Each structure stands twice: as structure tokens, then as C-alpha cells.
Amino acid sequence: MRADSRGRTAELRELRERVRHGPSEKATAAQHAKGKLTARERIELLLDAGTFHETEQLRRHRAQGFGLENKRPYTDGVITGWGSVHGRTVFVYAHDFRVFGGALGEAHAQKIHKLMDMALAAGAPLVSLNDGAGARIQEGVTALAGYGGIFLRNTRASGVIPQISVMLGPCAGGAAYSPALTDFVFMVRDTSQVFVTGPDVVKAVTGEEIGHDGLGGADVHAGTSGVCHFAYDDEETCLEEVRYLLSLLPANNREQPPRVPSADPPDRAGTALLDLVPADGNRAYDMRAVIGELVDDGEFFEVHEHWATNVVVGLARLDGHVVGVVGNQPARLAGVLDTRASEKAARFVQMCDAFSIPLVTLVDVPGFLPGVAQEHGGIVRHGAKLLYAYCNATVPRVSVVLRKAYGGAYIVMDSQSIGSDVTYAWPTNEIAVMGAEAAADVIFRRRIAEADDPQVVRAALVKEYAAELIHPYYAAERGLVDDVIDPAETRGTLVRTLDMLRSKHADLPYRKHGNPPQ
């Protein structure tokens, strides 16, 4: 070891270079052979070039036993630090699968704890790049306690700073709960899996045989379980989309989402909307096409695209300002609300409210999905989640009734009665307790049954009920919508209304926290 300062500095540079290079060429080749990038390559893709500041690069574990005392690699299998994304500070940690398979031990966990504390103190987003084999078994309960510290910090940071989990490899056992506590989960097909108990345990306990991807792969969690919000075919695309999501979110709950100047005229006419949405309530259309006509440059970042597809949620911009959009999807189950759709929309509304993102709700809902499975599955409980989320939200809220808005589902979809700041309706709107045909069957059941020609009488009574109670201006006449607007003017109307609401301030009664339905 060289004693002079220049010599010591040179040795430090050599050491850091060895650490950055990783444990071995063989380990790096094995990672690449699986179609996976290394932890540092991932960080380079996520952050702006040259902005990464690593913390505790020279940290090593102090564990004894099972040969650990003879294997003490620097970083201890996790790379932590901060950098910038689109010029804004972001904290990141990345499991290095080449070191202990990315398994978490005491030192590994303490590095993550420190970084999470730094992110919360700095008020900046936290991104975790997950690729680890779970708890380091050789360190026993100490490793489990490390996970507990992560979960505690995930919970304390919830709603304070954006937390994004990117699944780039295996995530099993207790490790799976940290992503579940964060705001968004990204996964990559074929290389990332998330499950509490793996295929071998499932087979031993239940006799079911299933592969890793079939049990906890990206498509399973994106389309069946709802654990994953976004699924992509490769890591490069996945990390680029994480960067885009970060561009739509504020740094923390005390700041507004970043505004990006838009060349799309705020009062651009949406004449295509007149043809996109059929006046016939029984005809389907794609709500995403409507959203594309309304938002800046047609750019809509859909969340949970493949799960609970009868409701659409996502982020977009209107006149450069970020908004959260919730809309029923008539192209799927006629746009009804069911257990999954209610839960999906509720959590999205809560996220937007936590991070000061105004809400735009596009309503075309025939009701809640009927059936024994829905009732036994807790549709009352799940529907109440969405109701609670809207009622509790203090961000600017604007709703537009495009077509059908029936029964309790109309109330839940941010109606004026539960606190929507401004409510608009198109001339095609049908706001009512239920559709005219169903209502006539209930109200005039005896008259129809006793008629000489029940079908003719029924048709006349359906027409009478619709003319009296479901005409487009009934709700407006009673102040339940603020205005009936030309569909082509919807974009401009939304821009002006949200601009008016920009300084909205609303206080909820003092409480430790609410007790939302579960």
C-alpha cells in the first residue's frame, strides 16, 4: 500500500473501478445470457447520463458462519444512490444479481433503509430495480428484519413521494410485499416473476403444477392479479417508460406535477367526438379513442391497461398540465362497474389525490355488474372503495357524462352529489335511476300485464318514461349538472374549468386517518 496521498488516491480509484466492474466477467456474462442487464446498466438507462451519485459503494457485510466471513464483496449486492431524470432528482436502488443472487442481508438492507430515508427527507421519487433471490438465508432472522425496515419505510413514504417498483428478475416470499406497497409496479415478460410461494412449494402443498411465469409472470400480474401496472417485452422499453411516468409526477406531495408547454391548441375542436360516440346507448365504442381526442397530442399513459378493462385509467396532459383520467369502457362489459374495476379506479383516484393531480371523469356506465359471483365477491365493499376515494379527494374534480349514467354507479363515478367540483353532460346523456325499459317494467308492471296488447302498451310507457325523466336536460334543469355542452367543445371546456380550479383549496376534518372499506 502506497503511503503518500497521491498513491492512496490512485488505489482508491483502482478499487472503485473494480467495484464498478462487478464480481467477474463470468457473472456478467451469465446475467446477459438470461436476457438481463446488470444493475449498473439498468441505472444508466434510467437516469440522465452522468448524473448518478452512488452511496455506500464500499459497504460490506459483517456476517459470520456458513462461509460468509470469507466472501465479503463490496456493495453487498445492492447499488444505491441518486441522479436525475429529465433534470429532476430521483433516488434509486438496484439489486445486483451477480452478488449473492441479489439476496438481502443486514448490510444490504441498511443501505436501502438509508437511501429510502434520504429520498423521504429530500422529497424526491424513489425507484427500486428489483432482481433478487429474497432473504439471505445464511443471515437468518436478521435478513427478515431488513425487509421489515423496508416495508415500514414504504408505508411512511406512501402518498408523500412517488414510489416505483421495477421487477427485472425474481421477487419471492416476503420481498414481494415491498412492490405491493408502492405506487406503481413495472414488469418485464419472461424475466421477472413475483410470488409469495414458488412453484415447488405450491406443488408440494396443493399438488398443482405450474411454471414460474405461469404463477407470477408479467402477463399474469398485468392481466389476472392486478399486481402489475405495466408489462413490457424488454428492459430498455420498460425503463424508458419509467422515465416517462416520472415526467408526469411531482417530486412529492407538496409540489404540483410538472407542466410542459403544449403546441396543441387548448380550444381545439373535437368534431370527431360526434362520430366516435354513438347516440344509441346499446352500441359500443372505445373510450380510449375519446380520451385521445381530448388530451394534448392524443398522448395517454394508460395504467393497468390489461386488468379490469371495463374501466380505463391513466395520466395525460391538458394544455400542458397533468391530469388523471377515469372513464368507463363501453367496449368491455358495456362499461359496467364490477369488483375489479371499482378497486382499480379507486386506487388510481387515491394516487392522483395524494400527488395533487386533478381528476377528469368520463361517465358512460349502465350500472354495477349483477350476479351472484359479484355479490359474493364483495361488490358492495369494492364499490364503496371507489365511492370513498372520490369523496375523500380534494384535488380539482371535473366529470363529463357522455351517455348512460344509471343508478348507484352514476353516483359513484364522481357525481356532483359526492363532491365533483363541476359536472358537464353531452346532449346524448341519460342520467337516471335505471334505463327506461327496466324502469317501465317495474313501475308499470300491472298495467302492462293487464293490457290487451302488452307489447304495445309497454312500448308506449317506455317512451313516456324516457321523455319525462331521461331526456338530456332533466339533470341540468335540477342543477345536477352544471351545463350541457357540445361534445366538440369538451377539450376547451375542460381546460378552462381546470384553469379556474387550479387554486382550489379544500380541508378535510381533522383525523388521524380514515377507515376506508377493504
Coordinates of C-alpha atoms in Angstrom, one line a residue:
M1 CA 0.0 0.0 0.0
R2 CA 1.5 3.4 -1.0
A3 CA 1.7 5.8 1.9
D4 CA 1.6 9.2 0.1
S5 CA -1.6 10.9 -0.7
R6 CA -1.3 10.5 -4.5
G7 CA -0.7 6.8 -4.1
R8 CA -3.6 6.4 -1.8
T9 CA -5.9 8.3 -4.2
A10 CA -4.7 6.1 -7.1
E11 CA -5.5 3.0 -5.0
L12 CA -9.0 4.4 -4.3
R13 CA -9.6 4.9 -8.0
E14 CA -8.5 1.4 -8.8
L15 CA -10.7 0.0 -6.0
R16 CA -13.7 1.9 -7.2
E17 CA -13.1 0.7 -10.8
R18 CA -13.0 -2.9 -9.6
V19 CA -16.3 -2.4 -7.7
R20 CA -18.0 -0.8 -10.7
H21 CA -16.8 -3.6 -12.9
G22 CA -18.6 -6.2 -10.8
P23 CA -17.6 -9.5 -9.3
S24 CA -16.4 -11.2 -12.6
E25 CA -16.8 -11.4 -16.3
K26 CA -18.3 -14.8 -15.9
A27 CA -21.1 -13.4 -13.6
T28 CA -21.8 -10.6 -16.0
A29 CA -22.0 -13.0 -19.0
A30 CA -24.4 -15.2 -17.1
Q31 CA -26.6 -12.2 -16.4
H32 CA -26.6 -11.2 -20.1
A33 CA -27.2 -14.8 -21.1
K34 CA -30.6 -14.7 -19.3
G35 CA -31.5 -11.6 -21.4
K36 CA -31.0 -9.4 -18.3
L37 CA -28.9 -6.2 -17.9
T38 CA -26.6 -5.7 -14.9
A39 CA -27.7 -3.4 -12.1
R40 CA -25.4 -0.6 -13.3
E41 CA -26.5 -0.9 -16.9
R42 CA -30.1 -0.5 -15.7
I43 CA -29.3 2.6 -13.6
E44 CA -27.5 4.1 -16.7
L45 CA -30.7 3.6 -18.7
L46 CA -33.0 5.0 -16.0
L47 CA -31.0 8.2 -15.1
D48 CA -29.8 11.1 -17.2
A49 CA -26.3 10.4 -18.5
G50 CA -23.6 11.2 -16.0
T51 CA -25.8 12.1 -13.1
F52 CA -25.6 9.0 -10.8
H53 CA -24.1 9.6 -7.4
E54 CA -23.5 6.3 -5.6
T55 CA -23.8 5.9 -1.9
E56 CA -22.0 3.3 0.3
Q57 CA -20.2 1.8 -2.6
L58 CA -17.6 0.2 -0.3
R59 CA -20.1 -1.2 2.2
R60 CA -19.5 -4.9 3.1
H61 CA -21.4 -7.3 5.4
R62 CA -20.1 -8.4 8.8
A63 CA -21.9 -11.7 9.0
Q64 CA -20.2 -14.9 10.3
G65 CA -20.9 -18.5 9.5
F66 CA -21.7 -20.7 6.5
G67 CA -18.6 -19.3 4.8
L68 CA -19.9 -15.8 4.6
E69 CA -16.9 -14.5 6.5
N70 CA -14.7 -15.5 3.5
K71 CA -17.0 -13.8 1.0
R72 CA -17.4 -10.1 1.6
P73 CA -17.9 -8.4 -1.8
Y74 CA -18.2 -4.6 -1.9
T75 CA -21.8 -3.1 -2.3
D76 CA -23.1 -6.3 -0.7
G77 CA -25.3 -6.9 -3.7
V78 CA -27.2 -3.7 -4.0
I79 CA -26.3 -0.4 -5.7
T80 CA -27.8 2.7 -4.1
G81 CA -27.7 6.4 -5.0
W82 CA -29.4 9.3 -6.7
G83 CA -29.3 11.0 -10.0
S84 CA -31.8 12.9 -12.2
V85 CA -34.5 12.0 -14.7
H86 CA -35.4 14.8 -17.1
G87 CA -33.3 17.1 -14.9
R88 CA -35.2 16.3 -11.6
T89 CA -33.7 14.4 -8.7
V90 CA -34.6 10.7 -8.3
F91 CA -33.3 8.1 -5.8
V92 CA -32.7 4.6 -7.0
Y93 CA -31.5 1.3 -5.6
A94 CA -30.8 -1.8 -7.8
H95 CA -30.3 -5.4 -6.7
D96 CA -27.1 -6.8 -8.3
F97 CA -27.9 -10.5 -9.0
R98 CA -24.3 -11.2 -9.6
V99 CA -23.6 -10.8 -5.9
F100 CA -25.3 -13.4 -3.7
G101 CA -28.0 -13.6 -6.3
G102 CA -29.2 -10.2 -5.1
A103 CA -30.3 -11.7 -1.8
L104 CA -30.9 -9.3 1.0
G105 CA -28.8 -9.4 4.2
E106 CA -28.3 -6.9 7.0
A107 CA -25.8 -4.6 5.3
H108 CA -27.7 -4.8 2.1
A109 CA -30.9 -3.8 3.9
Q110 CA -29.3 -1.0 5.8
K111 CA -28.1 0.6 2.5
I112 CA -31.7 0.5 1.2
H113 CA -33.0 1.9 4.5
K114 CA -30.6 4.8 4.4
L115 CA -31.5 5.6 0.8
M116 CA -35.2 5.5 1.5
D117 CA -34.7 7.9 4.4
M118 CA -32.7 10.2 2.2
A119 CA -35.5 10.2 -0.5
L120 CA -38.1 11.0 2.0
A121 CA -36.1 13.8 3.6
A122 CA -35.2 15.2 0.2
G123 CA -38.8 14.9 -1.1
A124 CA -37.8 13.1 -4.3
P125 CA -39.2 10.0 -6.0
L126 CA -37.8 6.5 -5.2
V127 CA -37.3 3.8 -7.9
S128 CA -36.4 0.2 -6.9
L129 CA -34.9 -2.0 -9.6
N130 CA -35.7 -5.5 -8.2
D131 CA -33.7 -8.6 -9.2
G132 CA -33.1 -10.6 -6.1
A133 CA -33.4 -14.1 -4.6
G134 CA -35.2 -12.9 -1.4
A135 CA -33.7 -13.0 2.1
R136 CA -30.1 -14.2 2.6
I137 CA -30.8 -17.5 4.3
Q138 CA -27.3 -17.6 5.9
E139 CA -28.1 -14.4 7.9
G140 CA -31.4 -15.8 9.3
V141 CA -33.9 -13.5 11.0
T142 CA -31.6 -10.5 10.6
A143 CA -32.4 -10.6 6.9
L144 CA -36.1 -10.7 7.6
A145 CA -35.8 -7.7 9.9
G146 CA -34.2 -5.9 7.0
Y147 CA -37.3 -6.5 4.9
G148 CA -39.5 -5.2 7.8
G149 CA -37.5 -1.9 7.8
I150 CA -38.2 -1.6 4.0
F151 CA -41.9 -2.2 4.4
L152 CA -42.1 0.4 7.3
R153 CA -40.4 3.0 5.1
N154 CA -42.6 2.1 2.1
T155 CA -45.6 2.8 4.2
R156 CA -44.4 6.0 5.7
A157 CA -43.4 7.3 2.3
S158 CA -46.8 6.4 0.8
G159 CA -48.5 9.5 -0.5
V160 CA -45.5 11.6 0.3
I161 CA -43.1 10.7 -2.5
P162 CA -43.8 8.7 -5.6
Q163 CA -42.5 5.1 -5.2
I164 CA -42.0 2.9 -8.3
S165 CA -41.0 -0.7 -8.3
V166 CA -39.4 -2.2 -11.4
M167 CA -39.4 -6.0 -11.4
L168 CA -36.4 -7.2 -13.5
G169 CA -35.9 -10.7 -12.1
P170 CA -37.3 -12.9 -9.4
C171 CA -39.0 -11.5 -6.4
A172 CA -40.3 -14.2 -4.0
G173 CA -41.5 -14.6 -0.4
G174 CA -41.7 -11.5 1.8
A175 CA -39.8 -9.5 -0.8
A176 CA -42.9 -9.3 -2.9
Y177 CA -44.6 -7.0 -0.4
S178 CA -42.4 -4.0 -0.9
P179 CA -43.6 -3.6 -4.5
A180 CA -47.2 -4.1 -3.4
L181 CA -46.8 -1.1 -1.1
T182 CA -45.5 1.2 -3.8
D183 CA -47.5 3.4 -6.2
F184 CA -46.6 1.6 -9.5
V185 CA -45.2 -1.8 -10.5
F186 CA -43.4 -2.4 -13.8
M187 CA -42.5 -5.9 -15.0
V188 CA -40.7 -7.4 -18.0
R189 CA -42.0 -10.5 -19.7
D190 CA -40.1 -13.8 -19.5
T191 CA -37.5 -12.5 -17.0
S192 CA -39.4 -11.2 -14.0
Q193 CA -41.6 -13.1 -11.6
V194 CA -43.4 -12.1 -8.4
F195 CA -44.9 -14.6 -5.9
V196 CA -45.1 -15.3 -2.2
T197 CA -44.6 -19.1 -2.6
G198 CA -42.8 -20.6 -5.7
P199 CA -43.9 -23.4 -8.0
D200 CA -42.1 -26.1 -5.9
V201 CA -43.9 -25.1 -2.7
V202 CA -47.2 -24.8 -4.5
K203 CA -46.8 -28.3 -5.9
A204 CA -45.7 -29.8 -2.5
V205 CA -48.7 -28.2 -0.6
T206 CA -51.5 -28.3 -3.2
G207 CA -50.4 -30.7 -5.8
E208 CA -50.7 -28.0 -8.5
E209 CA -48.0 -28.0 -11.2
I210 CA -47.2 -24.6 -12.7
G211 CA -44.1 -22.8 -14.0
H212 CA -42.6 -19.6 -12.7
D213 CA -44.1 -17.4 -15.4
G214 CA -47.5 -19.1 -15.1
L215 CA -47.5 -18.5 -11.4
G216 CA -46.1 -15.0 -11.2
G217 CA -45.0 -13.7 -14.6
A218 CA -45.6 -10.3 -16.0
D219 CA -48.7 -11.1 -18.0
V220 CA -50.3 -13.0 -15.1
H221 CA -49.9 -10.0 -12.8
A222 CA -50.8 -7.4 -15.5
G223 CA -54.0 -9.2 -16.6
T224 CA -55.2 -11.5 -13.8
S225 CA -54.0 -10.5 -10.4
G226 CA -53.6 -6.7 -10.9
V227 CA -50.3 -6.7 -9.0
C228 CA -48.5 -5.2 -12.0
H229 CA -49.5 -1.9 -13.6
F230 CA -47.2 -2.1 -16.7
A231 CA -45.7 -5.0 -18.6
Y232 CA -43.1 -4.8 -21.4
D233 CA -41.1 -7.1 -23.6
D234 CA -37.6 -5.8 -22.8
E235 CA -35.8 -3.9 -20.1
E236 CA -34.9 -1.0 -22.3
T237 CA -38.5 -0.2 -23.1
C238 CA -39.6 -0.7 -19.6
L239 CA -37.0 1.7 -18.1
E240 CA -37.8 4.3 -20.8
E241 CA -41.5 4.2 -19.8
V242 CA -40.5 4.6 -16.1
R243 CA -38.7 7.8 -17.1
Y244 CA -41.9 8.9 -18.9
L245 CA -44.0 8.2 -15.9
L246 CA -41.6 10.2 -13.7
S247 CA -42.1 13.2 -16.1
L248 CA -45.8 13.2 -15.2
L249 CA -45.4 13.0 -11.4
P250 CA -44.5 15.7 -8.9
A251 CA -41.4 15.2 -6.8
N252 CA -43.5 15.0 -3.7
N253 CA -46.9 15.7 -2.2
R254 CA -46.0 19.4 -1.6
E255 CA -45.4 20.2 -5.2
Q256 CA -47.5 20.3 -8.3
P257 CA -46.9 18.0 -11.3
P258 CA -44.5 19.5 -13.9
R259 CA -46.1 21.5 -16.7
V260 CA -44.9 21.0 -20.2
P261 CA -45.8 23.7 -22.8
S262 CA -48.0 22.2 -25.4
A263 CA -48.4 23.2 -29.1
D264 CA -51.8 21.5 -29.1
P265 CA -54.3 24.4 -29.0
P266 CA -56.3 24.4 -25.7
D267 CA -59.5 25.2 -27.6
R268 CA -59.0 22.7 -30.4
A269 CA -62.4 21.5 -31.6
G270 CA -63.0 17.8 -31.2
T271 CA -65.5 17.3 -34.0
A272 CA -64.5 13.6 -34.3
L273 CA -66.2 13.0 -31.0
L274 CA -69.6 13.5 -32.6
D275 CA -68.9 10.3 -34.6
L276 CA -66.9 8.4 -32.1
V277 CA -69.7 8.1 -29.5
P278 CA -72.9 6.6 -30.9
A279 CA -76.1 8.2 -29.6
D280 CA -77.6 4.6 -29.3
G281 CA -76.7 3.6 -25.8
N282 CA -76.6 -0.1 -26.8
R283 CA -73.7 0.4 -29.3
A284 CA -70.1 0.1 -28.0
Y285 CA -67.1 2.3 -28.7
D286 CA -63.6 2.7 -27.3
M287 CA -63.3 5.2 -24.5
R288 CA -59.6 5.5 -25.2
A289 CA -60.4 7.0 -28.6
V290 CA -62.4 9.7 -26.8
I291 CA -59.6 10.4 -24.4
G292 CA -57.2 10.6 -27.3
E293 CA -59.3 13.4 -28.9
L294 CA -59.4 15.4 -25.6
V295 CA -55.9 15.3 -24.3
D296 CA -52.7 17.1 -25.6
D297 CA -51.4 15.5 -28.8
G298 CA -53.5 12.4 -28.1
E299 CA -50.9 11.1 -25.6
F300 CA -52.5 9.0 -22.9
F301 CA -50.4 6.9 -20.5
E302 CA -52.7 4.2 -19.5
V303 CA -52.3 2.5 -16.1
H304 CA -53.4 -1.2 -15.6
E305 CA -54.2 -1.5 -19.3
H306 CA -54.8 -5.2 -19.2
W307 CA -56.6 -5.6 -15.9
A308 CA -60.2 -4.7 -15.2
T309 CA -60.5 -3.4 -18.7
N310 CA -64.2 -2.3 -18.3
V311 CA -62.7 0.9 -16.8
V312 CA -59.9 3.0 -18.2
V313 CA -57.5 5.0 -16.0
G314 CA -54.3 6.9 -16.8
L315 CA -52.3 10.1 -17.0
A316 CA -52.4 12.7 -19.7
R317 CA -52.0 16.5 -20.1
L318 CA -54.5 19.2 -20.9
D319 CA -52.9 22.5 -22.0
G320 CA -49.6 21.1 -20.6
H321 CA -51.0 20.3 -17.1
V322 CA -51.0 16.7 -15.9
V323 CA -54.5 15.2 -15.2
G324 CA -55.7 11.8 -14.2
V325 CA -58.4 10.4 -16.4
V326 CA -61.0 7.8 -15.3
G327 CA -63.5 6.5 -17.8
N328 CA -65.9 3.7 -18.2
Q329 CA -65.1 1.4 -21.2
P330 CA -68.2 0.6 -23.2
A331 CA -66.2 -1.7 -25.4
R332 CA -65.8 -4.1 -22.4
L333 CA -68.8 -5.4 -20.5
A334 CA -70.6 -2.3 -21.7
G335 CA -68.6 -0.2 -19.2
V336 CA -70.3 -1.6 -16.1
L337 CA -68.5 -1.4 -12.7
D338 CA -67.6 -4.7 -11.1
T339 CA -65.3 -5.6 -8.1
R340 CA -62.1 -5.3 -10.1
A341 CA -62.9 -2.1 -12.0
S342 CA -64.0 -0.4 -8.7
E343 CA -60.8 -1.4 -7.0
K344 CA -58.6 -0.3 -10.0
A345 CA -60.3 3.1 -10.3
A346 CA -60.3 3.7 -6.5
R347 CA -56.6 3.2 -6.1
F348 CA -55.9 5.4 -9.1
V349 CA -58.1 8.2 -7.7
Q350 CA -56.2 7.9 -4.4
M351 CA -52.9 8.2 -6.1
C352 CA -53.9 11.3 -8.0
D353 CA -55.3 12.9 -4.9
A354 CA -52.1 12.2 -3.0
F355 CA -49.9 13.9 -5.6
S356 CA -52.1 16.9 -6.5
I357 CA -53.2 15.6 -9.9
P358 CA -56.6 16.9 -11.0
L359 CA -59.2 14.3 -12.0
V360 CA -61.3 14.2 -15.1
T361 CA -64.0 11.5 -15.1
L362 CA -65.7 10.4 -18.3
V363 CA -69.0 8.7 -17.5
D364 CA -70.9 6.1 -19.5
V365 CA -72.0 3.5 -17.0
P366 CA -75.1 1.3 -17.1
G367 CA -74.7 0.2 -13.5
F368 CA -72.9 -2.3 -11.4
L369 CA -72.5 -5.8 -12.8
P370 CA -75.3 -8.0 -11.4
G371 CA -74.8 -11.6 -10.4
V372 CA -74.2 -14.0 -7.6
A373 CA -70.4 -14.0 -8.2
Q374 CA -70.3 -10.3 -7.9
E375 CA -72.4 -10.1 -4.7
H376 CA -70.5 -12.9 -3.1
G377 CA -67.2 -11.4 -4.3
G378 CA -68.0 -8.2 -2.3
I379 CA -69.2 -5.7 -4.9
V380 CA -70.7 -3.6 -2.1
R381 CA -67.3 -3.5 -0.4
H382 CA -65.3 -2.9 -3.6
G383 CA -67.8 -0.3 -5.0
A384 CA -67.5 1.5 -1.7
K385 CA -63.8 1.8 -2.2
L386 CA -64.3 3.9 -5.3
L387 CA -67.0 6.0 -3.6
Y388 CA -64.7 6.6 -0.6
A389 CA -61.8 7.5 -2.8
Y390 CA -63.8 10.2 -4.7
C391 CA -65.5 11.5 -1.6
N392 CA -62.1 11.9 0.1
A393 CA -60.3 13.5 -2.8
T394 CA -59.6 17.3 -2.5
V395 CA -57.9 17.8 -5.9
P396 CA -59.9 19.6 -8.7
R397 CA -62.5 17.2 -10.0
V398 CA -64.4 17.6 -13.2
S399 CA -66.8 15.0 -14.6
V400 CA -68.5 14.7 -18.0
V401 CA -71.5 12.4 -18.6
L402 CA -71.2 11.2 -22.2
R403 CA -74.1 8.8 -22.4
K404 CA -75.6 6.4 -19.8
A405 CA -75.3 7.2 -16.1
Y406 CA -77.6 4.9 -14.2
G407 CA -78.3 4.1 -10.6
G408 CA -75.6 3.8 -7.9
A409 CA -72.9 3.6 -10.5
Y410 CA -73.8 7.1 -11.6
I411 CA -73.3 8.4 -8.1
V412 CA -70.0 6.6 -7.6
M413 CA -68.5 7.9 -10.8
D414 CA -67.8 11.3 -9.3
S415 CA -71.3 12.8 -9.5
Q416 CA -72.0 16.3 -8.2
S417 CA -73.6 14.9 -5.1
I418 CA -70.3 13.3 -3.9
G419 CA -68.2 16.4 -4.5
S420 CA -67.4 16.8 -8.1
D421 CA -66.5 20.5 -8.5
V422 CA -68.0 20.9 -11.9
T423 CA -70.1 18.4 -13.9
Y424 CA -70.9 18.6 -17.6
A425 CA -73.1 16.4 -19.8
W426 CA -73.3 15.8 -23.5
P427 CA -76.7 16.1 -25.3
T428 CA -76.6 12.3 -25.5
N429 CA -76.6 11.8 -21.7
E430 CA -79.1 9.6 -19.9
I431 CA -78.9 10.2 -16.2
A432 CA -81.5 8.1 -14.3
V433 CA -82.1 5.5 -11.7
M434 CA -82.2 2.9 -14.4
G435 CA -82.9 2.6 -18.1
A436 CA -86.3 3.4 -19.5
E437 CA -87.2 -0.2 -20.3
A438 CA -86.2 -1.6 -16.9
A439 CA -88.0 1.3 -15.2
A440 CA -91.2 0.8 -17.1
D441 CA -91.2 -2.9 -16.3
V442 CA -91.0 -2.0 -12.6
I443 CA -93.4 0.9 -12.4
F444 CA -96.0 -0.2 -14.8
R445 CA -95.8 -3.9 -14.3
R446 CA -99.5 -4.4 -13.5
R447 CA -100.7 -2.1 -16.4
I448 CA -98.6 -3.9 -18.9
A449 CA -99.8 -7.3 -17.6
E450 CA -103.4 -6.4 -17.7
A451 CA -103.3 -4.7 -21.2
D452 CA -104.9 -6.4 -24.2
D453 CA -101.7 -5.9 -26.1
P454 CA -98.9 -5.8 -23.5
Q455 CA -96.1 -5.1 -26.0
V456 CA -97.8 -2.0 -27.5
V457 CA -98.6 -0.7 -24.1
R458 CA -95.1 -1.4 -22.8
A459 CA -93.5 0.4 -25.7
A460 CA -95.7 3.5 -25.1
L461 CA -94.9 3.5 -21.4
V462 CA -91.2 3.2 -22.0
K463 CA -91.3 6.1 -24.4
E464 CA -93.4 8.1 -21.9
Y465 CA -90.9 7.4 -19.0
A466 CA -87.9 8.3 -21.2
A467 CA -89.5 11.6 -22.3
E468 CA -90.3 12.6 -18.7
L469 CA -87.2 11.5 -16.8
I470 CA -84.3 10.6 -19.1
H471 CA -84.2 13.5 -21.6
P472 CA -80.8 15.2 -21.8
Y473 CA -81.8 18.3 -19.9
Y474 CA -83.6 16.8 -16.9
A475 CA -80.5 16.8 -14.7
A476 CA -79.5 20.3 -15.8
E477 CA -82.9 21.6 -15.0
R478 CA -82.4 20.4 -11.5
G479 CA -78.9 21.6 -11.1
L480 CA -77.4 18.1 -11.0
V481 CA -75.1 19.0 -13.9
D482 CA -73.6 22.5 -14.4
D483 CA -74.1 22.6 -18.2
V484 CA -75.0 20.5 -21.2
I485 CA -72.1 21.1 -23.7
D486 CA -71.4 20.4 -27.4
P487 CA -69.1 17.4 -27.5
A488 CA -66.8 19.1 -29.9
E489 CA -66.1 21.8 -27.2
T490 CA -65.2 19.4 -24.5
R491 CA -61.5 19.9 -24.6
G492 CA -61.7 23.7 -24.4
T493 CA -64.3 23.4 -21.6
L494 CA -62.1 21.1 -19.6
V495 CA -59.1 23.3 -20.0
R496 CA -60.9 26.4 -18.9
T497 CA -62.6 24.7 -16.0
L498 CA -59.4 23.2 -14.6
D499 CA -57.6 26.5 -15.0
M500 CA -60.3 28.0 -12.8
L501 CA -59.9 25.3 -10.2
R502 CA -56.1 25.5 -10.2
S503 CA -56.0 27.3 -6.9
K504 CA -58.7 25.1 -5.3
H505 CA -58.2 24.6 -1.5
A506 CA -60.2 22.1 0.5
D507 CA -59.7 21.0 4.1
L508 CA -61.0 17.7 5.4
P509 CA -62.0 17.3 9.1
Y510 CA -59.1 16.6 11.4
R511 CA -58.5 12.9 11.9
K512 CA -55.6 10.6 12.3
H513 CA -56.7 8.8 9.1
G514 CA -59.9 7.4 7.6
N515 CA -61.0 3.8 7.7
P516 CA -61.7 3.0 4.1
P517 CA -63.6 -0.1 3.1
Q518 CA -61.4 -3.1 2.4

